[in-house]
PDB file of C-alpha atoms and ligand atoms in Angstrom:
ATOM      1  CA  GLN A   1     -61.143 149.801  91.604  1.00  0.00           C
ATOM      2  CA  THR A   2     -57.709 148.230  91.862  1.00  0.00           C
ATOM      3  CA  PRO A   3     -57.014 144.677  90.749  1.00  0.00           C
ATOM      4  CA  ILE A   4     -55.560 142.599  93.567  1.00  0.00           C
ATOM      5  CA  LEU A   5     -55.269 139.329  91.659  1.00  0.00           C
ATOM      6  CA  GLU A   6     -54.722 138.755  87.953  1.00  0.00           C
ATOM      7  CA  VAL A   7     -54.749 135.235  86.621  1.00  0.00           C
ATOM      8  CA  ASN A   8     -53.572 134.912  83.064  1.00  0.00           C
ATOM      9  CA  GLY A   9     -53.549 131.777  80.925  1.00  0.00           C
ATOM     10  CA  LEU A  10     -53.380 129.520  83.987  1.00  0.00           C
ATOM     11  CA  LYS A  11     -52.846 125.847  83.224  1.00  0.00           C
ATOM     12  CA  LYS A  12     -52.403 122.906  85.534  1.00  0.00           C
ATOM     13  CA  TYR A  13     -51.840 119.533  83.915  1.00  0.00           C
ATOM     14  CA  PHE A  14     -51.391 116.388  85.986  1.00  0.00           C
ATOM     15  CA  ASP A  15     -49.537 113.422  84.550  1.00  0.00           C
ATOM     16  CA  ILE A  16     -51.332 110.103  84.459  1.00  0.00           C
ATOM     17  CA  ARG A  17     -48.853 107.323  85.089  1.00  0.00           C
ATOM     18  CA  GLY A  18     -49.366 103.666  84.421  1.00  0.00           C
ATOM     19  CA  GLY A  19     -47.774 100.326  83.627  1.00  0.00           C
ATOM     20  CA  VAL A  20     -45.020  98.552  85.512  1.00  0.00           C
ATOM     21  CA  PHE A  21     -42.564 101.444  85.147  1.00  0.00           C
ATOM     22  CA  GLY A  22     -44.997 104.187  86.045  1.00  0.00           C
ATOM     23  CA  ARG A  23     -44.416 105.838  82.701  1.00  0.00           C
ATOM     24  CA  LYS A  24     -46.486 108.834  81.729  1.00  0.00           C
ATOM     25  CA  VAL A  25     -49.452 107.549  79.757  1.00  0.00           C
ATOM     26  CA  GLY A  26     -51.456 110.711  79.530  1.00  0.00           C
ATOM     27  CA  GLU A  27     -52.381 113.891  81.306  1.00  0.00           C
ATOM     28  CA  VAL A  28     -55.365 115.485  82.950  1.00  0.00           C
ATOM     29  CA  LYS A  29     -55.874 119.087  81.975  1.00  0.00           C
ATOM     30  CA  ALA A  30     -57.372 120.048  85.326  1.00  0.00           C
ATOM     31  CA  VAL A  31     -57.080 123.752  84.548  1.00  0.00           C
ATOM     32  CA  ASP A  32     -56.737 124.620  80.907  1.00  0.00           C
ATOM     33  CA  ASP A  33     -56.072 128.247  80.061  1.00  0.00           C
ATOM     34  CA  VAL A  34     -58.063 130.192  82.628  1.00  0.00           C
ATOM     35  CA  SER A  35     -57.881 133.982  82.929  1.00  0.00           C
ATOM     36  CA  PHE A  36     -59.647 136.383  85.239  1.00  0.00           C
ATOM     37  CA  THR A  37     -59.047 139.426  87.423  1.00  0.00           C
ATOM     38  CA  VAL A  38     -60.250 140.032  90.966  1.00  0.00           C
ATOM     39  CA  MET A  39     -60.665 143.559  92.306  1.00  0.00           C
ATOM     40  CA  GLU A  40     -59.703 144.633  95.807  1.00  0.00           C
ATOM     41  CA  GLY A  41     -62.606 144.069  98.211  1.00  0.00           C
ATOM     42  CA  GLU A  42     -64.511 141.983  95.697  1.00  0.00           C
ATOM     43  CA  ILE A  43     -66.072 138.564  96.160  1.00  0.00           C
ATOM     44  CA  LEU A  44     -65.634 136.532  93.006  1.00  0.00           C
ATOM     45  CA  GLY A  45     -67.647 133.325  92.999  1.00  0.00           C
ATOM     46  CA  ILE A  46     -66.347 130.387  90.974  1.00  0.00           C
ATOM     47  CA  VAL A  47     -68.870 127.686  90.243  1.00  0.00           C
ATOM     48  CA  GLY A  48     -68.869 124.344  88.475  1.00  0.00           C
ATOM     49  CA  GLU A  49     -69.539 120.639  88.922  1.00  0.00           C
ATOM     50  CA  SER A  50     -66.974 118.561  90.795  1.00  0.00           C
ATOM     51  CA  GLY A  51     -63.869 117.888  88.728  1.00  0.00           C
ATOM     52  CA  CYS A  52     -64.158 121.117  86.727  1.00  0.00           C
ATOM     53  CA  GLY A  53     -60.873 122.434  88.107  1.00  0.00           C
ATOM     54  CA  LYS A  54     -62.088 125.066  90.532  1.00  0.00           C
ATOM     55  CA  SER A  55     -60.150 123.778  93.558  1.00  0.00           C
ATOM     56  CA  THR A  56     -57.053 123.279  91.417  1.00  0.00           C
ATOM     57  CA  THR A  57     -57.412 126.875  90.258  1.00  0.00           C
ATOM     58  CA  GLY A  58     -57.605 128.019  93.878  1.00  0.00           C
ATOM     59  CA  LYS A  59     -54.583 126.016  94.966  1.00  0.00           C
ATOM     60  CA  SER A  60     -52.546 127.091  91.935  1.00  0.00           C
ATOM     61  CA  ILE A  61     -53.212 130.733  92.784  1.00  0.00           C
ATOM     62  CA  LEU A  62     -51.581 130.191  96.183  1.00  0.00           C
ATOM     63  CA  ARG A  63     -48.930 127.955  94.635  1.00  0.00           C
ATOM     64  CA  LEU A  64     -49.941 125.196  97.022  1.00  0.00           C
ATOM     65  CA  ILE A  65     -49.560 123.310  93.773  1.00  0.00           C
ATOM     66  CA  GLU A  66     -47.277 124.612  91.028  1.00  0.00           C
ATOM     67  CA  PRO A  67     -49.058 125.821  87.902  1.00  0.00           C
ATOM     68  CA  THR A  68     -47.939 124.177  84.652  1.00  0.00           C
ATOM     69  CA  GLU A  69     -48.166 127.452  82.781  1.00  0.00           C
ATOM     70  CA  GLY A  70     -49.518 130.943  83.106  1.00  0.00           C
ATOM     71  CA  LYS A  71     -49.141 134.010  85.280  1.00  0.00           C
ATOM     72  CA  VAL A  72     -50.633 134.820  88.649  1.00  0.00           C
ATOM     73  CA  LYS A  73     -50.159 138.402  89.727  1.00  0.00           C
ATOM     74  CA  PHE A  74     -50.950 139.294  93.320  1.00  0.00           C
ATOM     75  CA  GLN A  75     -50.739 142.992  94.160  1.00  0.00           C
ATOM     76  CA  ASP A  76     -48.656 143.505  91.013  1.00  0.00           C
ATOM     77  CA  LYS A  77     -46.120 140.788  91.876  1.00  0.00           C
ATOM     78  CA  ASP A  78     -45.928 137.788  89.597  1.00  0.00           C
ATOM     79  CA  ILE A  79     -45.997 135.064  92.217  1.00  0.00           C
ATOM     80  CA  THR A  80     -45.066 132.342  89.746  1.00  0.00           C
ATOM     81  CA  GLU A  81     -41.593 133.901  89.703  1.00  0.00           C
ATOM     82  CA  LEU A  82     -41.066 134.211  93.457  1.00  0.00           C
ATOM     83  CA  SER A  83     -38.600 132.070  95.367  1.00  0.00           C
ATOM     84  CA  ASP A  84     -39.902 129.761  98.082  1.00  0.00           C
ATOM     85  CA  GLU A  85     -38.838 132.217 100.762  1.00  0.00           C
ATOM     86  CA  GLU A  86     -40.507 135.171  99.018  1.00  0.00           C
ATOM     87  CA  MET A  87     -43.593 133.046  98.549  1.00  0.00           C
ATOM     88  CA  ARG A  88     -43.598 132.130 102.222  1.00  0.00           C
ATOM     89  CA  GLN A  89     -43.534 135.811 103.156  1.00  0.00           C
ATOM     90  CA  LEU A  90     -46.319 136.628 100.737  1.00  0.00           C
ATOM     91  CA  ARG A  91     -48.494 133.732 101.802  1.00  0.00           C
ATOM     92  CA  ARG A  92     -49.560 135.512 104.969  1.00  0.00           C
ATOM     93  CA  ASN A  93     -51.478 137.855 102.674  1.00  0.00           C
ATOM     94  CA  MET A  94     -53.207 135.027 100.839  1.00  0.00           C
ATOM     95  CA  GLN A  95     -54.945 132.308 102.799  1.00  0.00           C
ATOM     96  CA  ILE A  96     -57.197 129.390 102.005  1.00  0.00           C
ATOM     97  CA  ILE A  97     -60.248 128.067 103.815  1.00  0.00           C
ATOM     98  CA  PHE A  98     -61.072 124.449 103.059  1.00  0.00           C
ATOM     99  CA  GLN A  99     -64.359 122.693 102.616  1.00  0.00           C
ATOM    100  CA  ASP A 100     -63.925 120.210 105.375  1.00  0.00           C
ATOM    101  CA  PRO A 101     -63.034 121.780 108.693  1.00  0.00           C
ATOM    102  CA  TYR A 102     -62.737 118.249 110.174  1.00  0.00           C
ATOM    103  CA  ALA A 103     -59.880 117.403 107.863  1.00  0.00           C
ATOM    104  CA  SER A 104     -58.117 120.748 107.875  1.00  0.00           C
ATOM    105  CA  LEU A 105     -57.788 121.130 111.657  1.00  0.00           C
ATOM    106  CA  ASN A 106     -55.376 118.898 113.550  1.00  0.00           C
ATOM    107  CA  PRO A 107     -57.581 116.834 115.907  1.00  0.00           C
ATOM    108  CA  ARG A 108     -54.829 116.510 118.516  1.00  0.00           C
ATOM    109  CA  HIS A 109     -54.274 120.247 118.863  1.00  0.00           C
ATOM    110  CA  THR A 110     -56.282 122.671 120.940  1.00  0.00           C
ATOM    111  CA  VAL A 111     -57.937 125.555 119.154  1.00  0.00           C
ATOM    112  CA  GLU A 112     -55.377 127.828 120.752  1.00  0.00           C
ATOM    113  CA  LYS A 113     -52.547 125.864 119.191  1.00  0.00           C
ATOM    114  CA  ILE A 114     -54.329 125.663 115.842  1.00  0.00           C
ATOM    115  CA  ILE A 115     -54.791 129.426 115.632  1.00  0.00           C
ATOM    116  CA  SER A 116     -51.395 130.240 117.204  1.00  0.00           C
ATOM    117  CA  GLU A 117     -49.450 128.270 114.640  1.00  0.00           C
ATOM    118  CA  PRO A 118     -49.617 130.792 111.767  1.00  0.00           C
ATOM    119  CA  LEU A 119     -48.890 133.604 114.247  1.00  0.00           C
ATOM    120  CA  LEU A 120     -45.743 131.855 115.394  1.00  0.00           C
ATOM    121  CA  ILE A 121     -44.673 131.053 111.829  1.00  0.00           C
ATOM    122  CA  HIS A 122     -44.859 134.729 110.963  1.00  0.00           C
ATOM    123  CA  GLY A 123     -42.901 135.910 113.980  1.00  0.00           C
ATOM    124  CA  LEU A 124     -45.243 136.529 116.898  1.00  0.00           C
ATOM    125  CA  THR A 125     -42.979 134.843 119.437  1.00  0.00           C
ATOM    126  CA  ASP A 126     -44.404 136.278 122.659  1.00  0.00           C
ATOM    127  CA  LYS A 127     -46.716 133.682 124.178  1.00  0.00           C
ATOM    128  CA  ASN A 128     -48.993 136.169 125.936  1.00  0.00           C
ATOM    129  CA  GLU A 129     -49.328 138.276 122.815  1.00  0.00           C
ATOM    130  CA  ARG A 130     -50.312 135.180 120.896  1.00  0.00           C
ATOM    131  CA  LYS A 131     -52.872 134.228 123.512  1.00  0.00           C
ATOM    132  CA  LYS A 132     -54.375 137.702 123.324  1.00  0.00           C
ATOM    133  CA  ARG A 133     -54.557 137.549 119.551  1.00  0.00           C
ATOM    134  CA  VAL A 134     -56.176 134.076 119.636  1.00  0.00           C
ATOM    135  CA  THR A 135     -58.934 135.369 121.936  1.00  0.00           C
ATOM    136  CA  GLU A 136     -59.416 138.376 119.694  1.00  0.00           C
ATOM    137  CA  LEU A 137     -59.677 136.148 116.615  1.00  0.00           C
ATOM    138  CA  LEU A 138     -62.138 133.799 118.300  1.00  0.00           C
ATOM    139  CA  GLU A 139     -64.331 136.770 119.148  1.00  0.00           C
ATOM    140  CA  ILE A 140     -64.100 138.093 115.605  1.00  0.00           C
ATOM    141  CA  VAL A 141     -65.604 134.843 114.291  1.00  0.00           C
ATOM    142  CA  GLY A 142     -68.346 134.671 116.919  1.00  0.00           C
ATOM    143  CA  LEU A 143     -66.684 132.290 119.388  1.00  0.00           C
ATOM    144  CA  SER A 144     -64.985 133.295 122.623  1.00  0.00           C
ATOM    145  CA  GLY A 145     -61.790 132.986 124.589  1.00  0.00           C
ATOM    146  CA  TYR A 146     -62.943 130.002 126.618  1.00  0.00           C
ATOM    147  CA  HIS A 147     -63.111 127.951 123.409  1.00  0.00           C
ATOM    148  CA  ALA A 148     -59.328 128.219 123.109  1.00  0.00           C
ATOM    149  CA  SER A 149     -58.562 125.210 125.302  1.00  0.00           C
ATOM    150  CA  ARG A 150     -60.948 122.874 123.445  1.00  0.00           C
ATOM    151  CA  TYR A 151     -60.272 120.381 120.692  1.00  0.00           C
ATOM    152  CA  PRO A 152     -61.879 120.333 117.235  1.00  0.00           C
ATOM    153  CA  HIS A 153     -64.093 117.321 118.019  1.00  0.00           C
ATOM    154  CA  GLN A 154     -65.770 119.309 120.771  1.00  0.00           C
ATOM    155  CA  PHE A 155     -67.260 121.673 118.223  1.00  0.00           C
ATOM    156  CA  SER A 156     -70.113 121.503 115.751  1.00  0.00           C
ATOM    157  CA  GLY A 157     -69.322 121.682 112.024  1.00  0.00           C
ATOM    158  CA  GLY A 158     -70.230 125.359 111.885  1.00  0.00           C
ATOM    159  CA  GLN A 159     -68.055 126.192 114.904  1.00  0.00           C
ATOM    160  CA  ARG A 160     -65.177 124.262 113.394  1.00  0.00           C
ATOM    161  CA  GLN A 161     -65.441 126.292 110.231  1.00  0.00           C
ATOM    162  CA  ARG A 162     -65.369 129.424 112.397  1.00  0.00           C
ATOM    163  CA  VAL A 163     -62.093 128.155 113.863  1.00  0.00           C
ATOM    164  CA  GLY A 164     -60.809 127.573 110.328  1.00  0.00           C
ATOM    165  CA  ILE A 165     -61.711 131.137 109.423  1.00  0.00           C
ATOM    166  CA  ALA A 166     -60.070 132.506 112.593  1.00  0.00           C
ATOM    167  CA  ARG A 167     -56.890 130.664 111.688  1.00  0.00           C
ATOM    168  CA  ALA A 168     -56.978 132.017 108.145  1.00  0.00           C
ATOM    169  CA  LEU A 169     -57.418 135.567 109.458  1.00  0.00           C
ATOM    170  CA  ALA A 170     -54.602 135.309 112.018  1.00  0.00           C
ATOM    171  CA  ASN A 171     -52.040 137.310 110.043  1.00  0.00           C
ATOM    172  CA  ASN A 172     -54.423 139.871 108.513  1.00  0.00           C
ATOM    173  CA  PRO A 173     -54.524 138.485 104.980  1.00  0.00           C
ATOM    174  CA  LYS A 174     -55.780 140.498 102.012  1.00  0.00           C
ATOM    175  CA  LEU A 175     -57.086 137.634  99.911  1.00  0.00           C
ATOM    176  CA  LEU A 176     -58.930 134.496 100.969  1.00  0.00           C
ATOM    177  CA  ILE A 177     -59.460 131.553  98.679  1.00  0.00           C
ATOM    178  CA  CYS A 178     -62.585 129.909 100.054  1.00  0.00           C
ATOM    179  CA  ASP A 179     -62.822 126.380  98.694  1.00  0.00           C
ATOM    180  CA  GLU A 180     -66.419 125.319  99.267  1.00  0.00           C
ATOM    181  CA  PRO A 181     -66.319 126.511 102.892  1.00  0.00           C
ATOM    182  CA  VAL A 182     -69.988 125.750 103.547  1.00  0.00           C
ATOM    183  CA  SER A 183     -70.593 122.673 101.367  1.00  0.00           C
ATOM    184  CA  ALA A 184     -70.125 120.244 104.264  1.00  0.00           C
ATOM    185  CA  LEU A 185     -72.455 122.170 106.581  1.00  0.00           C
ATOM    186  CA  ASP A 186     -76.202 121.935 107.222  1.00  0.00           C
ATOM    187  CA  VAL A 187     -78.209 124.411 105.218  1.00  0.00           C
ATOM    188  CA  SER A 188     -79.249 126.330 108.344  1.00  0.00           C
ATOM    189  CA  VAL A 189     -75.603 126.733 109.361  1.00  0.00           C
ATOM    190  CA  GLN A 190     -74.492 127.623 105.839  1.00  0.00           C
ATOM    191  CA  SER A 191     -76.234 130.991 105.891  1.00  0.00           C
ATOM    192  CA  GLN A 192     -74.716 131.858 109.291  1.00  0.00           C
ATOM    193  CA  ILE A 193     -71.225 131.213 107.981  1.00  0.00           C
ATOM    194  CA  LEU A 194     -71.937 133.074 104.745  1.00  0.00           C
ATOM    195  CA  ASN A 195     -73.223 136.063 106.716  1.00  0.00           C
ATOM    196  CA  LEU A 196     -70.158 135.977 108.940  1.00  0.00           C
ATOM    197  CA  MET A 197     -67.866 135.887 105.904  1.00  0.00           C
ATOM    198  CA  GLU A 198     -69.650 138.836 104.360  1.00  0.00           C
ATOM    199  CA  GLU A 199     -69.324 140.845 107.569  1.00  0.00           C
ATOM    200  CA  LEU A 200     -65.632 139.997 107.778  1.00  0.00           C
ATOM    201  CA  ARG A 201     -65.105 141.084 104.195  1.00  0.00           C
ATOM    202  CA  ASP A 202     -66.626 144.484 104.983  1.00  0.00           C
ATOM    203  CA  GLU A 203     -64.861 144.895 108.307  1.00  0.00           C
ATOM    204  CA  PHE A 204     -61.375 143.943 107.152  1.00  0.00           C
ATOM    205  CA  ASN A 205     -61.652 144.921 103.484  1.00  0.00           C
ATOM    206  CA  LEU A 206     -60.947 141.351 102.435  1.00  0.00           C
ATOM    207  CA  THR A 207     -61.115 139.958  98.927  1.00  0.00           C
ATOM    208  CA  TYR A 208     -62.537 136.486  98.343  1.00  0.00           C
ATOM    209  CA  VAL A 209     -62.355 133.961  95.590  1.00  0.00           C
ATOM    210  CA  PHE A 210     -65.326 131.899  96.662  1.00  0.00           C
ATOM    211  CA  ILE A 211     -65.525 128.414  95.170  1.00  0.00           C
ATOM    212  CA  ALA A 212     -68.813 126.494  95.183  1.00  0.00           C
ATOM    213  CA  HIS A 213     -70.398 123.668  93.245  1.00  0.00           C
ATOM    214  CA  ASP A 214     -73.769 125.230  92.815  1.00  0.00           C
ATOM    215  CA  LEU A 215     -75.045 128.644  91.971  1.00  0.00           C
ATOM    216  CA  SER A 216     -77.427 128.952  94.909  1.00  0.00           C
ATOM    217  CA  VAL A 217     -74.594 129.140  97.472  1.00  0.00           C
ATOM    218  CA  VAL A 218     -72.740 131.990  95.769  1.00  0.00           C
ATOM    219  CA  LYS A 219     -75.856 133.878  94.749  1.00  0.00           C
ATOM    220  CA  HIS A 220     -76.013 136.138  97.745  1.00  0.00           C
ATOM    221  CA  ILE A 221     -72.373 136.578  98.572  1.00  0.00           C
ATOM    222  CA  SER A 222     -70.714 137.181  95.171  1.00  0.00           C
ATOM    223  CA  ASP A 223     -70.182 140.422  93.316  1.00  0.00           C
ATOM    224  CA  ARG A 224     -69.231 138.616  90.127  1.00  0.00           C
ATOM    225  CA  ILE A 225     -69.416 134.937  89.242  1.00  0.00           C
ATOM    226  CA  GLY A 226     -67.305 132.783  86.965  1.00  0.00           C
ATOM    227  CA  VAL A 227     -68.604 129.443  85.694  1.00  0.00           C
ATOM    228  CA  MET A 228     -66.139 126.641  84.964  1.00  0.00           C
ATOM    229  CA  TYR A 229     -66.558 123.508  82.903  1.00  0.00           C
ATOM    230  CA  LEU A 230     -63.876 120.861  82.420  1.00  0.00           C
ATOM    231  CA  GLY A 231     -60.932 123.043  83.325  1.00  0.00           C
ATOM    232  CA  ARG A 232     -62.115 126.118  81.455  1.00  0.00           C
ATOM    233  CA  MET A 233     -63.883 129.310  82.401  1.00  0.00           C
ATOM    234  CA  VAL A 234     -66.975 129.494  80.188  1.00  0.00           C
ATOM    235  CA  GLU A 235     -68.719 132.583  81.498  1.00  0.00           C
ATOM    236  CA  LEU A 236     -67.807 135.431  83.843  1.00  0.00           C
ATOM    237  CA  THR A 237     -69.830 138.487  84.705  1.00  0.00           C
ATOM    238  CA  GLU A 238     -71.582 140.491  87.414  1.00  0.00           C
ATOM    239  CA  LYS A 239     -73.892 138.428  89.576  1.00  0.00           C
ATOM    240  CA  ASN A 240     -77.136 140.009  88.416  1.00  0.00           C
ATOM    241  CA  LYS A 241     -76.215 139.722  84.755  1.00  0.00           C
ATOM    242  CA  LEU A 242     -75.405 136.073  85.237  1.00  0.00           C
ATOM    243  CA  TYR A 243     -78.711 135.268  86.913  1.00  0.00           C
ATOM    244  CA  ASP A 244     -80.921 137.496  84.767  1.00  0.00           C
ATOM    245  CA  ASN A 245     -79.232 137.172  81.424  1.00  0.00           C
ATOM    246  CA  PRO A 246     -77.003 134.098  81.269  1.00  0.00           C
ATOM    247  CA  LYS A 247     -75.350 133.580  77.884  1.00  0.00           C
ATOM    248  CA  HIS A 248     -73.534 130.275  77.977  1.00  0.00           C
ATOM    249  CA  PRO A 249     -75.738 127.175  77.546  1.00  0.00           C
ATOM    250  CA  TYR A 250     -73.955 125.531  80.483  1.00  0.00           C
ATOM    251  CA  THR A 251     -74.755 128.460  82.782  1.00  0.00           C
ATOM    252  CA  LYS A 252     -78.368 128.307  81.624  1.00  0.00           C
ATOM    253  CA  ALA A 253     -78.444 124.629  82.491  1.00  0.00           C
ATOM    254  CA  LEU A 254     -76.982 125.244  85.961  1.00  0.00           C
ATOM    255  CA  LEU A 255     -79.552 127.955  86.586  1.00  0.00           C
ATOM    256  CA  SER A 256     -82.361 125.681  85.412  1.00  0.00           C
ATOM    257  CA  ALA A 257     -81.376 123.272  88.152  1.00  0.00           C
ATOM    258  CA  ILE A 258     -82.141 125.825  90.867  1.00  0.00           C
ATOM    259  CA  PRO A 259     -85.796 125.801  91.952  1.00  0.00           C
ATOM    260  CA  LEU A 260     -87.419 129.146  91.174  1.00  0.00           C
ATOM    261  CA  PRO A 261     -88.700 131.146  94.131  1.00  0.00           C
ATOM    262  CA  ASP A 262     -91.740 132.210  92.108  1.00  0.00           C
ATOM    263  CA  PRO A 263     -93.265 129.391  90.035  1.00  0.00           C
ATOM    264  CA  ASP A 264     -95.201 131.926  87.916  1.00  0.00           C
ATOM    265  CA  ILE A 265     -92.006 133.200  86.344  1.00  0.00           C
ATOM    266  CA  GLU A 266     -91.472 131.211  83.198  1.00  0.00           C
ATOM    267  CA  LYS A 267     -87.838 130.824  82.441  1.00  0.00           C
ATOM    268  CA  GLU A 268     -86.084 129.248  79.563  1.00  0.00           C
ATOM    269  CA  ARG A 269     -85.326 125.807  81.036  1.00  0.00           C
ATOM    270  CA  MET A 270     -82.359 123.811  79.924  1.00  0.00           C
ATOM    271  CA  ILE A 271     -81.811 120.379  81.369  1.00  0.00           C
ATOM    272  CA  LEU A 272     -78.378 118.795  81.293  1.00  0.00           C
ATOM    273  CA  GLU A 273     -78.085 115.261  80.036  1.00  0.00           C
ATOM    274  CA  GLY A 274     -75.224 112.901  80.692  1.00  0.00           C
ATOM    275  CA  ASP A 275     -72.253 113.165  83.020  1.00  0.00           C
ATOM    276  CA  VAL A 276     -69.251 115.431  82.840  1.00  0.00           C
ATOM    277  CA  PRO A 277     -66.757 113.779  80.454  1.00  0.00           C
ATOM    278  CA  SER A 278     -63.416 112.707  81.919  1.00  0.00           C
ATOM    279  CA  PRO A 279     -60.907 115.567  82.094  1.00  0.00           C
ATOM    280  CA  ALA A 280     -58.276 113.025  80.983  1.00  0.00           C
ATOM    281  CA  ASN A 281     -60.046 112.808  77.661  1.00  0.00           C
ATOM    282  CA  PRO A 282     -62.023 116.010  77.152  1.00  0.00           C
ATOM    283  CA  PRO A 283     -64.153 116.472  74.041  1.00  0.00           C
ATOM    284  CA  SER A 284     -62.552 118.350  71.138  1.00  0.00           C
ATOM    285  CA  GLY A 285     -63.509 121.913  70.281  1.00  0.00           C
ATOM    286  CA  CYS A 286     -65.919 123.241  72.876  1.00  0.00           C
ATOM    287  CA  ALA A 287     -65.599 120.798  75.781  1.00  0.00           C
ATOM    288  CA  PHE A 288     -69.331 121.203  76.438  1.00  0.00           C
ATOM    289  CA  HIS A 289     -70.436 120.114  72.957  1.00  0.00           C
ATOM    290  CA  THR A 290     -71.281 116.539  74.013  1.00  0.00           C
ATOM    291  CA  ARG A 291     -73.968 117.853  76.374  1.00  0.00           C
ATOM    292  CA  CYS A 292     -74.986 121.111  74.733  1.00  0.00           C
ATOM    293  CA  PRO A 293     -78.483 121.171  73.213  1.00  0.00           C
ATOM    294  CA  LEU A 294     -77.395 124.035  70.933  1.00  0.00           C
ATOM    295  CA  ALA A 295     -74.157 122.502  69.656  1.00  0.00           C
ATOM    296  CA  MET A 296     -73.258 123.220  66.037  1.00  0.00           C
ATOM    297  CA  GLU A 297     -70.763 121.570  63.677  1.00  0.00           C
ATOM    298  CA  VAL A 298     -68.086 124.144  64.497  1.00  0.00           C
ATOM    299  CA  CYS A 299     -68.356 123.348  68.216  1.00  0.00           C
ATOM    300  CA  LYS A 300     -66.815 119.907  67.696  1.00  0.00           C
ATOM    301  CA  GLU A 301     -63.808 121.337  65.889  1.00  0.00           C
ATOM    302  CA  VAL A 302     -62.898 124.715  67.241  1.00  0.00           C
ATOM    303  CA  ARG A 303     -62.356 125.745  70.824  1.00  0.00           C
ATOM    304  CA  PRO A 304     -64.331 128.947  71.441  1.00  0.00           C
ATOM    305  CA  GLN A 305     -62.416 131.992  72.680  1.00  0.00           C
ATOM    306  CA  PHE A 306     -63.199 133.554  76.032  1.00  0.00           C
ATOM    307  CA  ASN A 307     -64.437 136.912  74.709  1.00  0.00           C
ATOM    308  CA  GLU A 308     -65.898 140.015  76.302  1.00  0.00           C
ATOM    309  CA  ILE A 309     -69.185 140.090  74.396  1.00  0.00           C
ATOM    310  CA  GLU A 310     -70.692 142.934  76.395  1.00  0.00           C
ATOM    311  CA  ASP A 311     -69.252 145.310  78.930  1.00  0.00           C
ATOM    312  CA  ASN A 312     -67.825 143.114  81.709  1.00  0.00           C
ATOM    313  CA  HIS A 313     -69.488 139.964  80.369  1.00  0.00           C
ATOM    314  CA  PHE A 314     -67.116 137.224  79.189  1.00  0.00           C
ATOM    315  CA  VAL A 315     -68.334 134.110  77.396  1.00  0.00           C
ATOM    316  CA  ALA A 316     -66.628 131.224  75.610  1.00  0.00           C
ATOM    317  CA  CYS A 317     -69.237 130.031  73.102  1.00  0.00           C
ATOM    318  CA  HIS A 318     -69.524 130.038  69.324  1.00  0.00           C
ATOM    319  CA  LEU A 319     -73.091 131.339  69.540  1.00  0.00           C
ATOM    320  CA  TYR A 320     -71.639 134.735  70.411  1.00  0.00           C
ATOM    321  CA  GLU A 321     -68.746 134.970  68.009  1.00  0.00           C
TER     322      GLU A 321
HETATM  323 FE1  SF4 B 401     -72.790 124.818  72.933  1.00  0.00          FE
HETATM  324 FE2  SF4 B 401     -71.238 125.272  70.834  1.00  0.00          FE
HETATM  325 FE3  SF4 B 401     -71.571 127.172  72.634  1.00  0.00          FE
HETATM  326 FE4  SF4 B 401     -70.129 125.005  73.201  1.00  0.00          FE
HETATM  327  S1  SF4 B 401     -69.650 126.576  71.706  1.00  0.00           S
HETATM  328  S2  SF4 B 401     -71.647 125.940  74.481  1.00  0.00           S
HETATM  329  S3  SF4 B 401     -71.253 123.443  72.106  1.00  0.00           S
HETATM  330  S4  SF4 B 401     -73.124 126.307  71.308  1.00  0.00           S
HETATM  331 MG1   MG B 402     -63.065 120.770  94.953  1.00  0.00          MG
END
């Protein structure tokens, strides 16, 4: 297995400005020291409540926003050191699919134009060639050539997301950041899109970082899953280990929120109280200590390290130190 993406000590802080002069009055640590590796062909799920920094992590990886600190290596190149032009060249290999296909597709453009655009940007100047490729891409995602002349509003949510995927695949990328691609869709459509994405991964040997806000969506599709809380990665391991033997109290709480398929299986239930604290003013020590039923004195003082406590099982929690 070859790593395709290595994220090391990634931080993204946003300034909070206020007052008459718009002076900096604080900062939001949206992503605060996150590290993980993604293997070629793998689907890494990243899960957490809204505001935990998962989308910011995804966008920082593509440098759609500039990381404050840290390294992002894609195919052995440190992309944080690339020039804009080098980054532009590389970006064809790394694409993003957004949650809301309504917002991410220009409503005034036909599907043909929407999918052609990245082809043109990366040098496919021949109009007929582009047309051919658009039809091919539409077929790859389960639509067909006659959809090319239509506009986004003429499609259902699921079809629109298929168009979004076709556009992302236009230049044969290696890595797709999927930022909650099915969250806006009906449950019945969600599984169709997830199945499609899994097929595409196999067919084109793609790698996904698949962001979701609950564990049930990523359960089927992921090989490994990382759980984020308030800008930090708190647990990361293989899917089955995470579901069968979760270590971090926050992961246990997230899993408790999923209805069990078999009510006879008694599981250790952990119910989360309270809301996620503001990332502008995160709790000291372990950021989860204000909601953790197992919190100890040390948790308020010392930030737990993200350690590999078992083979391929990373946890940031004082219970395991
Ligand atoms: Fe709970 Fe402490 Fe572990 Fe944080 S470090 S999850 S507060 S036990
Ligand atoms: Mg988000």
